[in-house]
XYZ file of C-alpha atoms in Angstrom:
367
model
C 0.000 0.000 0.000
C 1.374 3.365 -0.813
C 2.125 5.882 1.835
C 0.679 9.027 1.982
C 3.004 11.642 1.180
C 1.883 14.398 2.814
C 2.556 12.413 5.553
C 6.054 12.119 6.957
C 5.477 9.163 9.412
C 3.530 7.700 6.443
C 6.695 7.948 4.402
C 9.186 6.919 6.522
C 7.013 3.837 7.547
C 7.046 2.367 3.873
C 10.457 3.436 2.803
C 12.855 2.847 5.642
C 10.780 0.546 8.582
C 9.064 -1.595 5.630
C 12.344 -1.923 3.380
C 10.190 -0.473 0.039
C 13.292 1.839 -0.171
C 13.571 5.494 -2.534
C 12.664 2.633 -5.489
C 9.079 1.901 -3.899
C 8.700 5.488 -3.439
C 9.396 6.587 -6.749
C 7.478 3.007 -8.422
C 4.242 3.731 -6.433
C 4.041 7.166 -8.602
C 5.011 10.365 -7.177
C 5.218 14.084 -9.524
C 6.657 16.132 -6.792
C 9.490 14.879 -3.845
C 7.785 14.377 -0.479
C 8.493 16.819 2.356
C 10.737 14.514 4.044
C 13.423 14.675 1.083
C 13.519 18.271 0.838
C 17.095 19.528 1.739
C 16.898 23.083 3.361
C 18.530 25.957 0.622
C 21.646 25.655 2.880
C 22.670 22.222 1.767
C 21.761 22.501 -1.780
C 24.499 23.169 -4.131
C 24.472 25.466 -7.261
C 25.147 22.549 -9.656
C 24.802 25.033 -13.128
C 27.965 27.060 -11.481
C 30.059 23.751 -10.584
C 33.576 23.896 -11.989
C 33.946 20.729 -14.456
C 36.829 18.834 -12.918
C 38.550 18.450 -16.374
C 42.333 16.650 -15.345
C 42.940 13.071 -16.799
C 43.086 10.481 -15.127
C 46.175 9.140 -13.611
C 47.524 6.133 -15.856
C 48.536 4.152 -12.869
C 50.895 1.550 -14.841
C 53.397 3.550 -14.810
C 53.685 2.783 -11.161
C 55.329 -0.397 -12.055
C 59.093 0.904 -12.924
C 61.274 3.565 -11.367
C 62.305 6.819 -13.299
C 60.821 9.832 -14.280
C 57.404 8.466 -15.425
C 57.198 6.590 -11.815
C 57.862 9.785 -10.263
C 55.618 11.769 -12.352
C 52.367 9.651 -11.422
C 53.283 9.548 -7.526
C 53.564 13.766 -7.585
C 50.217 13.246 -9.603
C 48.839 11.039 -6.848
C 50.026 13.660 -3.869
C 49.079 16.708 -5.866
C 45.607 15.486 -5.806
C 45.852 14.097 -2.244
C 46.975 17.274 -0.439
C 44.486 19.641 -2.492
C 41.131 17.964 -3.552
C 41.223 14.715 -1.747
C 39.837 13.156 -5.312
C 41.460 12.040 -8.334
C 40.587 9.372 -11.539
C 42.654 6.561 -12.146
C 43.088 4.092 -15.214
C 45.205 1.332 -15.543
C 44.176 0.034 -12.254
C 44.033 -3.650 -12.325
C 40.711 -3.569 -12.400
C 39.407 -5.548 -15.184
C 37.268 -3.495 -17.444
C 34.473 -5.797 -18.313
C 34.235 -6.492 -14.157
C 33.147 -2.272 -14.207
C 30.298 -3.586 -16.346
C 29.223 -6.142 -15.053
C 29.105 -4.460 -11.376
C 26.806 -1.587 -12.814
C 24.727 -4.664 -14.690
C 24.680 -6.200 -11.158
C 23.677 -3.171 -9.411
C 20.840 -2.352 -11.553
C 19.516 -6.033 -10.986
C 19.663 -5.862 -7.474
C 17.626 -2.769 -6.960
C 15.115 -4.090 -9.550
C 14.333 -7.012 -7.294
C 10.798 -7.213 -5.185
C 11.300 -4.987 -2.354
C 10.938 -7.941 -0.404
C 13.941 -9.483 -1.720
C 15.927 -7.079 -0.331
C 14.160 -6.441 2.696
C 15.285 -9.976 4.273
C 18.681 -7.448 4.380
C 16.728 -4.912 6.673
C 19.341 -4.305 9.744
C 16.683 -5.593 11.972
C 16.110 -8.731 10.809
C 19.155 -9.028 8.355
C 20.478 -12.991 8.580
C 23.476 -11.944 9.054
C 25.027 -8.685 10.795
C 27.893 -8.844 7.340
C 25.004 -7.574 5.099
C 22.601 -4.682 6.036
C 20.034 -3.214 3.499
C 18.764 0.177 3.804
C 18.016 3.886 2.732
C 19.710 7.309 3.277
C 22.391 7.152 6.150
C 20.790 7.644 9.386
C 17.031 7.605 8.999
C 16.097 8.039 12.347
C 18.594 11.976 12.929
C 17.701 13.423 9.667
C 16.254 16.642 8.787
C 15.746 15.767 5.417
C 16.051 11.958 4.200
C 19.016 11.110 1.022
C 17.285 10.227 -2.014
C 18.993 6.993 -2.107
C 18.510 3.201 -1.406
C 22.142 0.460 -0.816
C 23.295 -2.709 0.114
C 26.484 -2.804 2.661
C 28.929 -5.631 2.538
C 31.052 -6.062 5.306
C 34.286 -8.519 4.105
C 35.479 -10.713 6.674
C 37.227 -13.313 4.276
C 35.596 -14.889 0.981
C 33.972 -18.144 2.647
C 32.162 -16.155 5.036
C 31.156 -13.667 1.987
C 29.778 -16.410 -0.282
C 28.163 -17.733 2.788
C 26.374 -14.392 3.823
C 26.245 -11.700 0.791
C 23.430 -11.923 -1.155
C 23.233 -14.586 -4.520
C 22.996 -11.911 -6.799
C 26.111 -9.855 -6.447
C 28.815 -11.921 -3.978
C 30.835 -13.207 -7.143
C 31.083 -9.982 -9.078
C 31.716 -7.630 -5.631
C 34.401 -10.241 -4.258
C 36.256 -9.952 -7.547
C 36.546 -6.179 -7.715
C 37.729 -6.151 -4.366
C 40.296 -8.966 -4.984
C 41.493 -7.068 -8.035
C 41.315 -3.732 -6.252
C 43.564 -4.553 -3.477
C 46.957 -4.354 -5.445
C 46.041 -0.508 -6.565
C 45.265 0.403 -2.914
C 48.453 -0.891 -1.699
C 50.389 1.458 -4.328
C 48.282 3.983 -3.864
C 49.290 3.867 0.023
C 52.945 3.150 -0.354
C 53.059 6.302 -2.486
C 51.367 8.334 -0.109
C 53.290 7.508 3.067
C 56.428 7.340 0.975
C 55.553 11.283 0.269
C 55.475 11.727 3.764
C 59.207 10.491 4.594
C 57.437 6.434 5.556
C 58.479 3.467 4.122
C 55.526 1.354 5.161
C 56.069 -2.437 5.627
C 53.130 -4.791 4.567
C 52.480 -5.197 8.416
C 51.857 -1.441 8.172
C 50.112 -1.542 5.177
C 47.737 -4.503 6.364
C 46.587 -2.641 9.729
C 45.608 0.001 7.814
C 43.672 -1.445 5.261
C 42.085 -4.127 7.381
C 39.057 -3.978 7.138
C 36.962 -3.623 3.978
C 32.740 -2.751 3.074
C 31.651 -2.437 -0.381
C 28.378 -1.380 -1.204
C 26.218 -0.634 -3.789
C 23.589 1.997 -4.086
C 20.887 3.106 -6.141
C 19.829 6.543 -6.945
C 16.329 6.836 -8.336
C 14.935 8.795 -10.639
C 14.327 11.659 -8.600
C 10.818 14.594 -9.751
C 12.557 17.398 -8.341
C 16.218 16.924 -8.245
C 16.775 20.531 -7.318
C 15.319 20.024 -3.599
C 17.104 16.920 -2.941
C 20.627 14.985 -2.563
C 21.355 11.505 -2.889
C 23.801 11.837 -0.222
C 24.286 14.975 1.982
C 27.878 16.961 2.767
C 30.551 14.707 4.015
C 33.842 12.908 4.253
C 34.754 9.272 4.102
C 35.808 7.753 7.156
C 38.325 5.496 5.321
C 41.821 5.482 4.538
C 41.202 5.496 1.196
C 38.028 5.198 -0.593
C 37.411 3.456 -4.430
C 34.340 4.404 -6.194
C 32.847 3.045 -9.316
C 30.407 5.289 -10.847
C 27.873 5.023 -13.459
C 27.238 7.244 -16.525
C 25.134 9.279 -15.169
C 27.184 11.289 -12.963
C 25.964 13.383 -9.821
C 29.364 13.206 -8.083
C 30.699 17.068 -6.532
C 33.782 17.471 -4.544
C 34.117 21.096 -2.179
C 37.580 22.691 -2.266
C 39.237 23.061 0.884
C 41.607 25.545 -0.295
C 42.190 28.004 -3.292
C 43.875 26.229 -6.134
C 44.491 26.549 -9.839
C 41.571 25.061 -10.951
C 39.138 26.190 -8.337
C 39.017 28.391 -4.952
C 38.234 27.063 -1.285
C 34.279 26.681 -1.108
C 34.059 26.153 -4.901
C 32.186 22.905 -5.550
C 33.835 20.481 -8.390
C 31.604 18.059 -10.301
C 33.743 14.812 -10.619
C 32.333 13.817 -14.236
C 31.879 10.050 -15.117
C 35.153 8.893 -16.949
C 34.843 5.719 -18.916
C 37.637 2.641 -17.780
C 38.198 4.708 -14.751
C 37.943 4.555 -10.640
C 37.680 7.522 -8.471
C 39.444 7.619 -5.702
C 38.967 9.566 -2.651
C 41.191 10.572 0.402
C 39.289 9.009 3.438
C 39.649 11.076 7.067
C 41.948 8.186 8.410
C 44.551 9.444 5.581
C 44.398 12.790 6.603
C 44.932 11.991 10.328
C 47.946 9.901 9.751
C 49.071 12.746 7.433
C 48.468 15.458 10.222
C 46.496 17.608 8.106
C 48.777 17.071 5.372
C 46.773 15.118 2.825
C 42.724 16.212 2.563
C 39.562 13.877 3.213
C 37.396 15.440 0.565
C 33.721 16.820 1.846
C 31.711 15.773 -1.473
C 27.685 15.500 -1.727
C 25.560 13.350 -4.457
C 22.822 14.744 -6.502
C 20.118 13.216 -8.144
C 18.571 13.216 -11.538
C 15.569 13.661 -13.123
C 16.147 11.899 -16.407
C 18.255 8.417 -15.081
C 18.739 6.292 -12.209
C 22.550 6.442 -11.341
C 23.863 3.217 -9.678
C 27.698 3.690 -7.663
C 29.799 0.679 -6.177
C 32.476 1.977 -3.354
C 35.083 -0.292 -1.634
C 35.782 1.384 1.375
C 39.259 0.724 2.524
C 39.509 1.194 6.518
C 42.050 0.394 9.649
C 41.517 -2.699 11.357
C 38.764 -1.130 14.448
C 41.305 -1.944 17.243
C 43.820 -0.178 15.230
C 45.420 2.996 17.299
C 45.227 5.945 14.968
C 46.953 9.266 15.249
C 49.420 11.370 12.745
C 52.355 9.774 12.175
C 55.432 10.554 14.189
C 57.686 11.691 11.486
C 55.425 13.954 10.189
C 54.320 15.185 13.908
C 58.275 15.962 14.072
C 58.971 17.578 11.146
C 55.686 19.919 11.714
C 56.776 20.224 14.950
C 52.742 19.580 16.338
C 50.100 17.276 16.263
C 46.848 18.545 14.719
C 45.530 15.074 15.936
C 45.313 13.277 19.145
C 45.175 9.550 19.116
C 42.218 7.148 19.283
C 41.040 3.365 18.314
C 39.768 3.286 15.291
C 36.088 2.023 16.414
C 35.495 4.876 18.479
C 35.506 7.009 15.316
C 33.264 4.972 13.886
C 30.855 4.749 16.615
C 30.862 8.305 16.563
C 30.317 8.982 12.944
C 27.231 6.435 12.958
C 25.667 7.871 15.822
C 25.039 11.178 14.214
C 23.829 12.582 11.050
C 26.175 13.785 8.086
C 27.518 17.303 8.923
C 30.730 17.716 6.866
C 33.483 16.851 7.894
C 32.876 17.740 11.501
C 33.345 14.003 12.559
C 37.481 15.176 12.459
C 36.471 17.225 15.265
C 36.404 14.103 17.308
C 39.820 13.370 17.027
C 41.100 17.372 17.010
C 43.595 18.685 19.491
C 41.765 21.511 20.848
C 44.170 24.672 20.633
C 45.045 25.492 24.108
């Protein structure tokens, strides 16, 4: 039965507490967005006045070898890092029919009965690996993201076959198998930029654990009012995004640069073979401020559903985190004080999307 839209209660009854999800929403027939999806003016973003983010993507083969084209693509990869916190990359190990056949898989998922993928519901989910739901945190929301997704916890790959759901545990545990190589470069590059030689223990604790997810943007009436996902940063170390054709990805600037000045917004536009990747706030902890987590917002569309497959790449949760003590003595201060890594989750899940005010958690207050 279809909610009444005028209704908040109604609405968030049928799409989050019933599992019918933005999809049900928008497939029960709808011409305008319902209150609960507005975004106040504040937290909509001027999308006709975005700067085009127009760089190529980094050819990461050239990783492989020493010399000057090695050393070219790791400036590439800390230019990016310490200014917009995103950057493209091809050449990434990632086989290219595998991007196609996640975006076929994602589509396929989200056109299943609602029931299908309500078994995932966190509530009654068989397993706490797998948790199905809308927006981020229903519950502390002003205004609800325009968005429905699946969340994968990986553990190892016999408890994922066991647990993820039939339809997309082959094609998601291959994309993060052949993701795991670029991540590891990626890494070794960045804390070799900051005077670290990291040694795979290093390099293990801090990618440790893993979620992949996919999510679903609907077709969206009004995509003016609304966001997909609201203003925020990744709480990763590093963050690997597929995205679809349709685009809807923008990235704030921290700080004035060539291409853009602090406050600007920067629509990341789809690039075909390529992977975005995005500085998560763990990286710019370790870094001491060095490297930027990039605040970044999705929108939606009126014209196409927009599918997106992330690999988030995280420290293991008992993992001690704090900036790293060669860069603490060459700046001469921490920015950061230490914590264990599941604290800052904890913290980050117990609140709504605000930025990238969850930092604040782990700031040394100036005395």
């Amino acid at each position: 039965m279809a909610p009444n839209l005028e209704d908040r209660n109604s609405v968030f009854e049928f799409v989050v507490r019933q599992g019918n999800g933005v999809k049900g929403l928008v497939d029960s027939g709808l011409s305008t967005v319902p209150e609960a999806y507005v975004q106040p003016p504040e937290e909509r973003i001027d999308k006709e006045n975005a700067i085009k983010y127009d760089l190529p993507p980094i050819d990461l083969s050239k990783l492989d070898g020493h010399g000057p084209d090695h050393d070219e693509v790791a400036n590439q990869i800390v230019r990016a890092a310490e200014t917009l916190g995103f950057f493209q990359v091809v050449n990434h190990g990632v086989p290219l029919h595998l991007l196609e056949s996640l975006k076929v898989s994602a589509h396929e998922f989200f056109s299943l009965p609602p029931q299908r993928k309500a078994v995932y519901l966190a509530d009654v989910s068989p397993s706490p690996l797998v948790k199905y739901g809308t927006s981020f945190i229903p519950e502390k929301e002003k205004a609800l993201g325009w968005k429905d997704y699946i969340l994968m916890q990986y553990t190892n790959d016999d408890e994922a076959l066991q647990h993820w759901p039939q339809e997309i545990k082959e094609v998601l545990l291959e994309y993060l198998r052949s993701s795991i190589g670029m991540v590891k470069k990626l890494l070794q590059v960045s804390l070799g930029n900051l005077g670290v030689k990291p040694d795979d223990s290093m390099i293990d604790v801090l990618i440790g654990k893993k979620m992949l997810s996919m999510i679903f943007y609907p077709i969206c009436p009004n995509p003016d009012l609304t966001l997909g996902v609201g203003r925020h940063s990744d709480i990763s170390t590093f963050t690997v995004l597929l995205q679809d054709e349709v685009g809807g990805l923008y990235v704030k600037m921290e700080q004035d640069t060539g291409y853009g000045k602090k406050g600007d917004w920067i629509h990341i536009p789809p690039t075909p073979n390529a992977l975005v990747i995005n500085v998560g706030d763990m990286l710019q902890i370790l870094s001491n401020g060095k490297y930027k987590s990039a605040e970044h917002i999705v929108c939606t569309s009126s014209t196409n559903s927009r599918v997106s497959i992330p690999i988030f790449i995280m420290p293991r949760e008992t993992t001690k985190i704090a900036p790293l003590p060669q860069v603490v003595e060459k700046d001469g201060i921490a920015v950061y004080r230490e914590f264990v890594y599941v604290d800052y989750m904890n913290n980050v899940f117990a609140n709504a999307l605000d930025g990238k005010k969850p930092l604040d958690f782990a700031k040394i207050s100036p005395a």
